[in-house]
């Protein structure tokens, strides 16, 4: 692979392959970090374990790191602003899984640049949208708005979750070790009053709660997407709001009057028995 030096070089760039793996213990830690409790036995007990598919978005972050390591942009100034996950089959309780990644899109919005990084496998596809503030005007393609989720339905409060002050410290054990989630000095350098909760943790909590609203088990997630619109501080109260749309759910998550997840969509379905 030729070393990319410009955003034009990143367009449709193959980021290569990477093998991910997880154990039953890893899946249980993820569930606990996303608020599962001891009463949800098949989320936290290996006997009949059904892993939360949101964990795969965390495991696919290797591609975001690999793209940032290429040096075209300063990864320390990049922001993870949106997440999509599509499941192709049920997630195993433990597995070693080959994945492959590419830069699915690079858009020039004048004052910012947006990248979509896609990770694919036989089990899932995950897409990470990365926002690069203050970088633009390089003559790249414009971002289409045709894929925006219809949010015209009225969202109704359906659940609350009280995060703990230790939530980010626990979620780091799923593999996302960025110091902004644990180190007060690093958090302050980003302009935060203290370390913030991972956006993927907030999404994982929301998807677990959403399944109950839809009448499904959270392991029956088929697809989900949401914008990570504002930071959450460990200890914040999360309020989930939902509305039905066809066979899926629109959703957002608020802390007080502030949207921390927006333009959310999720769909659940019972997986066929093999």
PDB file of C-alpha atoms in Angstrom:
ATOM      1  CA  UNK A   1       0.000   0.000   0.000  1.00  0.00           C
ATOM      2  CA  UNK A   2       1.341   3.430  -1.013  1.00  0.00           C
ATOM      3  CA  UNK A   3       1.674   5.710   2.017  1.00  0.00           C
ATOM      4  CA  UNK A   4      -1.178   8.255   1.801  1.00  0.00           C
ATOM      5  CA  UNK A   5      -0.256  11.891   2.311  1.00  0.00           C
ATOM      6  CA  UNK A   6      -3.496  13.741   1.445  1.00  0.00           C
ATOM      7  CA  UNK A   7      -7.224  13.320   2.031  1.00  0.00           C
ATOM      8  CA  UNK A   8      -7.591  12.448  -1.661  1.00  0.00           C
ATOM      9  CA  UNK A   9      -5.329   9.460  -0.990  1.00  0.00           C
ATOM     10  CA  UNK A  10      -7.641   8.286   1.794  1.00  0.00           C
ATOM     11  CA  UNK A  11     -10.736   7.985  -0.424  1.00  0.00           C
ATOM     12  CA  UNK A  12     -11.695   4.290  -0.597  1.00  0.00           C
ATOM     13  CA  UNK A  13      -8.339   3.342   0.937  1.00  0.00           C
ATOM     14  CA  UNK A  14      -7.981  -0.305   1.978  1.00  0.00           C
ATOM     15  CA  UNK A  15      -6.915  -0.331   5.636  1.00  0.00           C
ATOM     16  CA  UNK A  16      -6.104  -4.010   5.576  1.00  0.00           C
ATOM     17  CA  UNK A  17      -7.112  -6.955   7.710  1.00  0.00           C
ATOM     18  CA  UNK A  18      -7.131  -7.521  11.441  1.00  0.00           C
ATOM     19  CA  UNK A  19      -8.199 -10.468  13.559  1.00  0.00           C
ATOM     20  CA  UNK A  20     -10.402  -9.630  16.537  1.00  0.00           C
ATOM     21  CA  UNK A  21     -11.266 -11.992  19.350  1.00  0.00           C
ATOM     22  CA  UNK A  22     -13.296 -12.052  22.521  1.00  0.00           C
ATOM     23  CA  UNK A  23     -14.007 -14.481  25.317  1.00  0.00           C
ATOM     24  CA  UNK A  24     -17.100 -15.020  27.430  1.00  0.00           C
ATOM     25  CA  UNK A  25     -15.419 -12.980  30.142  1.00  0.00           C
ATOM     26  CA  UNK A  26     -14.909 -10.069  27.723  1.00  0.00           C
ATOM     27  CA  UNK A  27     -18.576 -10.150  26.715  1.00  0.00           C
ATOM     28  CA  UNK A  28     -19.651 -10.166  30.362  1.00  0.00           C
ATOM     29  CA  UNK A  29     -17.399  -7.206  31.201  1.00  0.00           C
ATOM     30  CA  UNK A  30     -18.907  -5.288  28.271  1.00  0.00           C
ATOM     31  CA  UNK A  31     -22.447  -6.024  29.477  1.00  0.00           C
ATOM     32  CA  UNK A  32     -21.601  -4.898  33.012  1.00  0.00           C
ATOM     33  CA  UNK A  33     -19.976  -1.734  31.644  1.00  0.00           C
ATOM     34  CA  UNK A  34     -23.206  -1.022  29.760  1.00  0.00           C
ATOM     35  CA  UNK A  35     -25.293  -1.298  32.913  1.00  0.00           C
ATOM     36  CA  UNK A  36     -26.432  -4.931  32.941  1.00  0.00           C
ATOM     37  CA  UNK A  37     -27.064  -6.238  36.445  1.00  0.00           C
ATOM     38  CA  UNK A  38     -26.940  -9.642  38.129  1.00  0.00           C
ATOM     39  CA  UNK A  39     -30.614 -10.316  37.380  1.00  0.00           C
ATOM     40  CA  UNK A  40     -29.907 -10.357  33.621  1.00  0.00           C
ATOM     41  CA  UNK A  41     -28.322 -13.787  33.782  1.00  0.00           C
ATOM     42  CA  UNK A  42     -27.842 -14.409  30.079  1.00  0.00           C
ATOM     43  CA  UNK A  43     -25.873 -11.153  29.809  1.00  0.00           C
ATOM     44  CA  UNK A  44     -23.599 -11.689  32.816  1.00  0.00           C
ATOM     45  CA  UNK A  45     -23.434 -15.469  33.363  1.00  0.00           C
ATOM     46  CA  UNK A  46     -21.512 -17.747  31.019  1.00  0.00           C
ATOM     47  CA  UNK A  47     -23.981 -20.640  31.365  1.00  0.00           C
ATOM     48  CA  UNK A  48     -26.439 -19.249  28.785  1.00  0.00           C
ATOM     49  CA  UNK A  49     -24.507 -16.181  27.654  1.00  0.00           C
ATOM     50  CA  UNK A  50     -25.940 -13.998  24.891  1.00  0.00           C
ATOM     51  CA  UNK A  51     -23.452 -11.202  24.167  1.00  0.00           C
ATOM     52  CA  UNK A  52     -24.538  -7.639  23.449  1.00  0.00           C
ATOM     53  CA  UNK A  53     -23.795  -6.927  19.760  1.00  0.00           C
ATOM     54  CA  UNK A  54     -22.732  -3.354  20.535  1.00  0.00           C
ATOM     55  CA  UNK A  55     -19.467  -4.863  21.783  1.00  0.00           C
ATOM     56  CA  UNK A  56     -18.474  -5.437  18.163  1.00  0.00           C
ATOM     57  CA  UNK A  57     -18.360  -1.680  17.559  1.00  0.00           C
ATOM     58  CA  UNK A  58     -15.779  -1.445  20.338  1.00  0.00           C
ATOM     59  CA  UNK A  59     -13.764  -4.330  18.876  1.00  0.00           C
ATOM     60  CA  UNK A  60     -13.730  -2.695  15.435  1.00  0.00           C
ATOM     61  CA  UNK A  61     -12.023   0.480  16.658  1.00  0.00           C
ATOM     62  CA  UNK A  62      -8.684  -0.930  15.475  1.00  0.00           C
ATOM     63  CA  UNK A  63      -9.541   0.471  12.024  1.00  0.00           C
ATOM     64  CA  UNK A  64     -10.076   4.012  13.323  1.00  0.00           C
ATOM     65  CA  UNK A  65      -6.709   3.833  15.076  1.00  0.00           C
ATOM     66  CA  UNK A  66      -4.992   2.451  11.960  1.00  0.00           C
ATOM     67  CA  UNK A  67      -6.387   5.245   9.802  1.00  0.00           C
ATOM     68  CA  UNK A  68      -5.283   7.866  12.314  1.00  0.00           C
ATOM     69  CA  UNK A  69      -1.794   6.357  12.447  1.00  0.00           C
ATOM     70  CA  UNK A  70      -1.304   7.022   8.720  1.00  0.00           C
ATOM     71  CA  UNK A  71      -0.480  10.627   9.575  1.00  0.00           C
ATOM     72  CA  UNK A  72      -2.789  12.427   7.126  1.00  0.00           C
ATOM     73  CA  UNK A  73      -4.499  14.154  10.063  1.00  0.00           C
ATOM     74  CA  UNK A  74      -3.845  14.612  13.771  1.00  0.00           C
ATOM     75  CA  UNK A  75      -5.753  11.769  15.386  1.00  0.00           C
ATOM     76  CA  UNK A  76      -5.619  13.565  18.745  1.00  0.00           C
ATOM     77  CA  UNK A  77      -7.881  16.262  17.295  1.00  0.00           C
ATOM     78  CA  UNK A  78     -10.355  13.860  15.674  1.00  0.00           C
ATOM     79  CA  UNK A  79     -13.820  13.241  17.087  1.00  0.00           C
ATOM     80  CA  UNK A  80     -15.938  10.093  16.821  1.00  0.00           C
ATOM     81  CA  UNK A  81     -19.355  11.595  16.013  1.00  0.00           C
ATOM     82  CA  UNK A  82     -21.526   8.792  14.621  1.00  0.00           C
ATOM     83  CA  UNK A  83     -21.783   5.010  14.742  1.00  0.00           C
ATOM     84  CA  UNK A  84     -23.544   2.360  12.679  1.00  0.00           C
ATOM     85  CA  UNK A  85     -23.660  -1.385  13.301  1.00  0.00           C
ATOM     86  CA  UNK A  86     -25.306  -4.022  11.133  1.00  0.00           C
ATOM     87  CA  UNK A  87     -25.438  -7.658  12.239  1.00  0.00           C
ATOM     88  CA  UNK A  88     -25.273 -10.407   9.608  1.00  0.00           C
ATOM     89  CA  UNK A  89     -25.729 -13.250  12.071  1.00  0.00           C
ATOM     90  CA  UNK A  90     -25.999 -13.781  15.801  1.00  0.00           C
ATOM     91  CA  UNK A  91     -22.894 -12.845  17.789  1.00  0.00           C
ATOM     92  CA  UNK A  92     -21.116 -15.883  19.270  1.00  0.00           C
ATOM     93  CA  UNK A  93     -20.412 -15.980  23.002  1.00  0.00           C
ATOM     94  CA  UNK A  94     -16.693 -16.206  22.181  1.00  0.00           C
ATOM     95  CA  UNK A  95     -14.832 -16.197  18.881  1.00  0.00           C
ATOM     96  CA  UNK A  96     -11.809 -15.250  16.835  1.00  0.00           C
ATOM     97  CA  UNK A  97     -12.973 -13.340  13.783  1.00  0.00           C
ATOM     98  CA  UNK A  98     -11.160 -12.004  10.694  1.00  0.00           C
ATOM     99  CA  UNK A  99     -12.176  -8.442   9.790  1.00  0.00           C
ATOM    100  CA  UNK A 100     -11.226  -6.030   7.045  1.00  0.00           C
ATOM    101  CA  UNK A 101     -11.514  -2.248   6.861  1.00  0.00           C
ATOM    102  CA  UNK A 102     -11.531   0.604   4.377  1.00  0.00           C
ATOM    103  CA  UNK A 103     -12.126   4.337   4.308  1.00  0.00           C
ATOM    104  CA  UNK A 104     -15.641   4.277   2.870  1.00  0.00           C
ATOM    105  CA  UNK A 105     -15.907   8.032   2.380  1.00  0.00           C
ATOM    106  CA  UNK A 106     -14.037  11.310   2.823  1.00  0.00           C
ATOM    107  CA  UNK A 107     -15.959  14.575   2.569  1.00  0.00           C
ATOM    108  CA  UNK A 108     -14.855  18.200   2.461  1.00  0.00           C
ATOM    109  CA  UNK A 109     -17.312  20.523   4.209  1.00  0.00           C
ATOM    110  CA  UNK A 110     -15.230  23.657   3.825  1.00  0.00           C
ATOM    111  CA  UNK A 111     -14.206  24.155   7.447  1.00  0.00           C
ATOM    112  CA  UNK A 112     -14.249  20.498   8.482  1.00  0.00           C
ATOM    113  CA  UNK A 113     -13.549  17.081   6.998  1.00  0.00           C
ATOM    114  CA  UNK A 114     -15.611  13.965   7.671  1.00  0.00           C
ATOM    115  CA  UNK A 115     -14.453  10.370   7.214  1.00  0.00           C
ATOM    116  CA  UNK A 116     -16.426   7.139   7.253  1.00  0.00           C
ATOM    117  CA  UNK A 117     -14.349   4.108   8.238  1.00  0.00           C
ATOM    118  CA  UNK A 118     -16.000   0.745   7.569  1.00  0.00           C
ATOM    119  CA  UNK A 119     -15.109  -2.577   9.185  1.00  0.00           C
ATOM    120  CA  UNK A 120     -16.596  -5.724   7.655  1.00  0.00           C
ATOM    121  CA  UNK A 121     -16.761  -9.397   8.612  1.00  0.00           C
ATOM    122  CA  UNK A 122     -19.062 -12.404   8.285  1.00  0.00           C
ATOM    123  CA  UNK A 123     -20.734 -11.454  11.581  1.00  0.00           C
ATOM    124  CA  UNK A 124     -21.075  -7.665  11.404  1.00  0.00           C
ATOM    125  CA  UNK A 125     -20.368  -4.436   9.568  1.00  0.00           C
ATOM    126  CA  UNK A 126     -19.537  -1.328  11.600  1.00  0.00           C
ATOM    127  CA  UNK A 127     -19.119   2.216  10.296  1.00  0.00           C
ATOM    128  CA  UNK A 128     -17.384   4.944  12.295  1.00  0.00           C
ATOM    129  CA  UNK A 129     -17.860   8.590  11.320  1.00  0.00           C
ATOM    130  CA  UNK A 130     -14.864  10.737  12.264  1.00  0.00           C
ATOM    131  CA  UNK A 131     -15.087  14.538  12.420  1.00  0.00           C
ATOM    132  CA  UNK A 132     -11.976  16.662  11.846  1.00  0.00           C
ATOM    133  CA  UNK A 133     -12.649  20.251  12.914  1.00  0.00           C
ATOM    134  CA  UNK A 134     -10.774  23.125  11.306  1.00  0.00           C
ATOM    135  CA  UNK A 135      -9.629  21.028   8.339  1.00  0.00           C
ATOM    136  CA  UNK A 136     -11.304  21.563   4.979  1.00  0.00           C
ATOM    137  CA  UNK A 137     -11.201  23.299   1.637  1.00  0.00           C
ATOM    138  CA  UNK A 138      -9.015  20.652   0.019  1.00  0.00           C
ATOM    139  CA  UNK A 139     -11.366  20.149  -2.927  1.00  0.00           C
ATOM    140  CA  UNK A 140     -12.913  16.879  -1.839  1.00  0.00           C
ATOM    141  CA  UNK A 141     -16.422  15.563  -2.485  1.00  0.00           C
ATOM    142  CA  UNK A 142     -19.429  17.066  -0.708  1.00  0.00           C
ATOM    143  CA  UNK A 143     -21.413  15.083   1.872  1.00  0.00           C
ATOM    144  CA  UNK A 144     -24.907  14.053   0.784  1.00  0.00           C
ATOM    145  CA  UNK A 145     -27.741  14.337   3.300  1.00  0.00           C
ATOM    146  CA  UNK A 146     -29.844  11.641   1.621  1.00  0.00           C
ATOM    147  CA  UNK A 147     -29.162   9.035   4.320  1.00  0.00           C
ATOM    148  CA  UNK A 148     -30.411  11.074   7.255  1.00  0.00           C
ATOM    149  CA  UNK A 149     -32.816   9.238   9.554  1.00  0.00           C
ATOM    150  CA  UNK A 150     -36.400  10.544   9.561  1.00  0.00           C
ATOM    151  CA  UNK A 151     -36.920  11.982  13.049  1.00  0.00           C
ATOM    152  CA  UNK A 152     -40.348  13.565  12.449  1.00  0.00           C
ATOM    153  CA  UNK A 153     -42.058  11.167  14.902  1.00  0.00           C
ATOM    154  CA  UNK A 154     -42.534  12.440  18.447  1.00  0.00           C
ATOM    155  CA  UNK A 155     -40.074  10.774  20.809  1.00  0.00           C
ATOM    156  CA  UNK A 156     -41.482   9.724  24.186  1.00  0.00           C
ATOM    157  CA  UNK A 157     -39.479   9.079  27.355  1.00  0.00           C
ATOM    158  CA  UNK A 158     -39.316   5.312  27.892  1.00  0.00           C
ATOM    159  CA  UNK A 159     -36.414   4.614  30.255  1.00  0.00           C
ATOM    160  CA  UNK A 160     -33.781   6.172  32.479  1.00  0.00           C
ATOM    161  CA  UNK A 161     -30.355   4.942  33.470  1.00  0.00           C
ATOM    162  CA  UNK A 162     -28.222   6.399  36.250  1.00  0.00           C
ATOM    163  CA  UNK A 163     -24.581   6.167  35.231  1.00  0.00           C
ATOM    164  CA  UNK A 164     -22.059   5.750  38.024  1.00  0.00           C
ATOM    165  CA  UNK A 165     -18.981   7.839  38.669  1.00  0.00           C
ATOM    166  CA  UNK A 166     -16.933   4.704  37.894  1.00  0.00           C
ATOM    167  CA  UNK A 167     -18.688   3.892  34.591  1.00  0.00           C
ATOM    168  CA  UNK A 168     -15.924   5.137  32.283  1.00  0.00           C
ATOM    169  CA  UNK A 169     -13.210   3.418  34.323  1.00  0.00           C
ATOM    170  CA  UNK A 170     -15.080   0.122  33.930  1.00  0.00           C
ATOM    171  CA  UNK A 171     -15.870   0.617  30.238  1.00  0.00           C
ATOM    172  CA  UNK A 172     -12.157   1.145  29.510  1.00  0.00           C
ATOM    173  CA  UNK A 173     -11.737  -2.564  30.254  1.00  0.00           C
ATOM    174  CA  UNK A 174     -13.565  -3.337  26.996  1.00  0.00           C
ATOM    175  CA  UNK A 175     -10.499  -2.041  25.129  1.00  0.00           C
ATOM    176  CA  UNK A 176     -10.971   1.704  24.566  1.00  0.00           C
ATOM    177  CA  UNK A 177      -8.121   3.104  26.649  1.00  0.00           C
ATOM    178  CA  UNK A 178      -8.171   6.722  25.483  1.00  0.00           C
ATOM    179  CA  UNK A 179      -6.954   8.793  28.468  1.00  0.00           C
ATOM    180  CA  UNK A 180      -9.736  11.388  28.045  1.00  0.00           C
ATOM    181  CA  UNK A 181     -11.968   8.853  29.833  1.00  0.00           C
ATOM    182  CA  UNK A 182      -9.742   8.466  32.910  1.00  0.00           C
ATOM    183  CA  UNK A 183      -7.082  11.198  33.168  1.00  0.00           C
ATOM    184  CA  UNK A 184      -8.323  14.567  34.532  1.00  0.00           C
ATOM    185  CA  UNK A 185      -5.428  16.459  32.932  1.00  0.00           C
ATOM    186  CA  UNK A 186      -6.142  15.010  29.481  1.00  0.00           C
ATOM    187  CA  UNK A 187      -9.870  15.678  29.884  1.00  0.00           C
ATOM    188  CA  UNK A 188      -9.108  19.297  30.826  1.00  0.00           C
ATOM    189  CA  UNK A 189      -6.957  19.689  27.702  1.00  0.00           C
ATOM    190  CA  UNK A 190     -10.053  18.829  25.648  1.00  0.00           C
ATOM    191  CA  UNK A 191     -12.095  21.403  27.562  1.00  0.00           C
ATOM    192  CA  UNK A 192     -13.974  18.971  29.814  1.00  0.00           C
ATOM    193  CA  UNK A 193     -14.389  19.545  33.533  1.00  0.00           C
ATOM    194  CA  UNK A 194     -13.454  15.910  34.201  1.00  0.00           C
ATOM    195  CA  UNK A 195     -13.057  12.606  32.304  1.00  0.00           C
ATOM    196  CA  UNK A 196     -16.020  11.810  30.059  1.00  0.00           C
ATOM    197  CA  UNK A 197     -17.911   8.610  29.352  1.00  0.00           C
ATOM    198  CA  UNK A 198     -17.253   6.794  26.096  1.00  0.00           C
ATOM    199  CA  UNK A 199     -19.847   7.562  23.425  1.00  0.00           C
ATOM    200  CA  UNK A 200     -20.005   3.861  22.583  1.00  0.00           C
ATOM    201  CA  UNK A 201     -20.831   3.140  26.230  1.00  0.00           C
ATOM    202  CA  UNK A 202     -23.782   5.544  26.083  1.00  0.00           C
ATOM    203  CA  UNK A 203     -24.882   3.848  22.858  1.00  0.00           C
ATOM    204  CA  UNK A 204     -24.474   0.392  24.412  1.00  0.00           C
ATOM    205  CA  UNK A 205     -26.654   1.398  27.367  1.00  0.00           C
ATOM    206  CA  UNK A 206     -29.284   2.820  25.010  1.00  0.00           C
ATOM    207  CA  UNK A 207     -29.402  -0.323  22.848  1.00  0.00           C
ATOM    208  CA  UNK A 208     -29.788  -2.561  25.904  1.00  0.00           C
ATOM    209  CA  UNK A 209     -32.729  -0.465  27.104  1.00  0.00           C
ATOM    210  CA  UNK A 210     -34.215  -0.160  23.619  1.00  0.00           C
ATOM    211  CA  UNK A 211     -34.593  -3.911  23.262  1.00  0.00           C
ATOM    212  CA  UNK A 212     -37.056  -3.961  26.163  1.00  0.00           C
ATOM    213  CA  UNK A 213     -39.075  -1.201  24.506  1.00  0.00           C
ATOM    214  CA  UNK A 214     -39.212  -3.228  21.300  1.00  0.00           C
ATOM    215  CA  UNK A 215     -40.083  -6.470  23.125  1.00  0.00           C
ATOM    216  CA  UNK A 216     -36.859  -8.243  22.162  1.00  0.00           C
ATOM    217  CA  UNK A 217     -33.746  -9.539  23.834  1.00  0.00           C
ATOM    218  CA  UNK A 218     -30.836  -7.077  23.323  1.00  0.00           C
ATOM    219  CA  UNK A 219     -28.816  -9.840  21.624  1.00  0.00           C
ATOM    220  CA  UNK A 220     -31.422  -9.763  18.822  1.00  0.00           C
ATOM    221  CA  UNK A 221     -30.174  -6.437  17.470  1.00  0.00           C
ATOM    222  CA  UNK A 222     -30.121  -6.374  13.668  1.00  0.00           C
ATOM    223  CA  UNK A 223     -28.985  -2.826  13.009  1.00  0.00           C
ATOM    224  CA  UNK A 224     -28.420   0.443  14.833  1.00  0.00           C
ATOM    225  CA  UNK A 225     -27.133   3.920  14.150  1.00  0.00           C
ATOM    226  CA  UNK A 226     -26.843   7.146  16.137  1.00  0.00           C
ATOM    227  CA  UNK A 227     -24.941  10.407  16.263  1.00  0.00           C
ATOM    228  CA  UNK A 228     -22.726  10.874  19.320  1.00  0.00           C
ATOM    229  CA  UNK A 229     -23.772  14.490  19.732  1.00  0.00           C
ATOM    230  CA  UNK A 230     -22.487  15.577  23.163  1.00  0.00           C
ATOM    231  CA  UNK A 231     -20.314  14.193  25.971  1.00  0.00           C
ATOM    232  CA  UNK A 232     -21.668  12.423  29.054  1.00  0.00           C
ATOM    233  CA  UNK A 233     -19.999  12.743  32.428  1.00  0.00           C
ATOM    234  CA  UNK A 234     -19.892   9.598  34.580  1.00  0.00           C
ATOM    235  CA  UNK A 235     -22.651  10.075  37.141  1.00  0.00           C
ATOM    236  CA  UNK A 236     -25.075  11.707  34.691  1.00  0.00           C
ATOM    237  CA  UNK A 237     -28.668  10.477  34.450  1.00  0.00           C
ATOM    238  CA  UNK A 238     -29.470   9.241  30.922  1.00  0.00           C
ATOM    239  CA  UNK A 239     -33.005   9.570  29.593  1.00  0.00           C
ATOM    240  CA  UNK A 240     -33.966   7.381  26.631  1.00  0.00           C
ATOM    241  CA  UNK A 241     -36.721   8.611  24.325  1.00  0.00           C
ATOM    242  CA  UNK A 242     -38.201   6.455  21.561  1.00  0.00           C
ATOM    243  CA  UNK A 243     -40.791   6.301  18.802  1.00  0.00           C
ATOM    244  CA  UNK A 244     -41.806   3.384  16.599  1.00  0.00           C
ATOM    245  CA  UNK A 245     -41.042   3.635  12.885  1.00  0.00           C
ATOM    246  CA  UNK A 246     -42.089   0.647  10.809  1.00  0.00           C
ATOM    247  CA  UNK A 247     -40.393  -2.428  12.253  1.00  0.00           C
ATOM    248  CA  UNK A 248     -37.768  -0.335  14.047  1.00  0.00           C
ATOM    249  CA  UNK A 249     -37.354   2.370  16.643  1.00  0.00           C
ATOM    250  CA  UNK A 250     -36.230   5.970  16.472  1.00  0.00           C
ATOM    251  CA  UNK A 251     -34.439   7.095  19.611  1.00  0.00           C
ATOM    252  CA  UNK A 252     -32.323   9.681  21.312  1.00  0.00           C
ATOM    253  CA  UNK A 253     -30.697  10.018  24.730  1.00  0.00           C
ATOM    254  CA  UNK A 254     -30.718  13.198  26.808  1.00  0.00           C
ATOM    255  CA  UNK A 255     -28.957  14.414  29.919  1.00  0.00           C
ATOM    256  CA  UNK A 256     -31.309  17.029  31.244  1.00  0.00           C
ATOM    257  CA  UNK A 257     -32.244  19.112  28.200  1.00  0.00           C
ATOM    258  CA  UNK A 258     -29.069  18.216  26.288  1.00  0.00           C
ATOM    259  CA  UNK A 259     -29.095  15.549  23.563  1.00  0.00           C
ATOM    260  CA  UNK A 260     -26.097  13.256  23.936  1.00  0.00           C
ATOM    261  CA  UNK A 261     -27.259  10.759  21.282  1.00  0.00           C
ATOM    262  CA  UNK A 262     -29.479  11.914  18.430  1.00  0.00           C
ATOM    263  CA  UNK A 263     -30.955  10.727  15.128  1.00  0.00           C
ATOM    264  CA  UNK A 264     -30.913   7.174  16.466  1.00  0.00           C
ATOM    265  CA  UNK A 265     -32.463   4.182  14.723  1.00  0.00           C
ATOM    266  CA  UNK A 266     -32.471   0.528  15.760  1.00  0.00           C
ATOM    267  CA  UNK A 267     -34.132  -2.643  14.590  1.00  0.00           C
ATOM    268  CA  UNK A 268     -34.404  -5.964  16.410  1.00  0.00           C
ATOM    269  CA  UNK A 269     -35.579  -9.367  15.173  1.00  0.00           C
ATOM    270  CA  UNK A 270     -35.409 -12.971  16.367  1.00  0.00           C
ATOM    271  CA  UNK A 271     -32.512 -14.760  14.662  1.00  0.00           C
ATOM    272  CA  UNK A 272     -33.476 -17.955  12.802  1.00  0.00           C
ATOM    273  CA  UNK A 273     -32.516 -21.217  14.492  1.00  0.00           C
ATOM    274  CA  UNK A 274     -29.683 -22.955  12.623  1.00  0.00           C
TER     275      UNK A 274
END
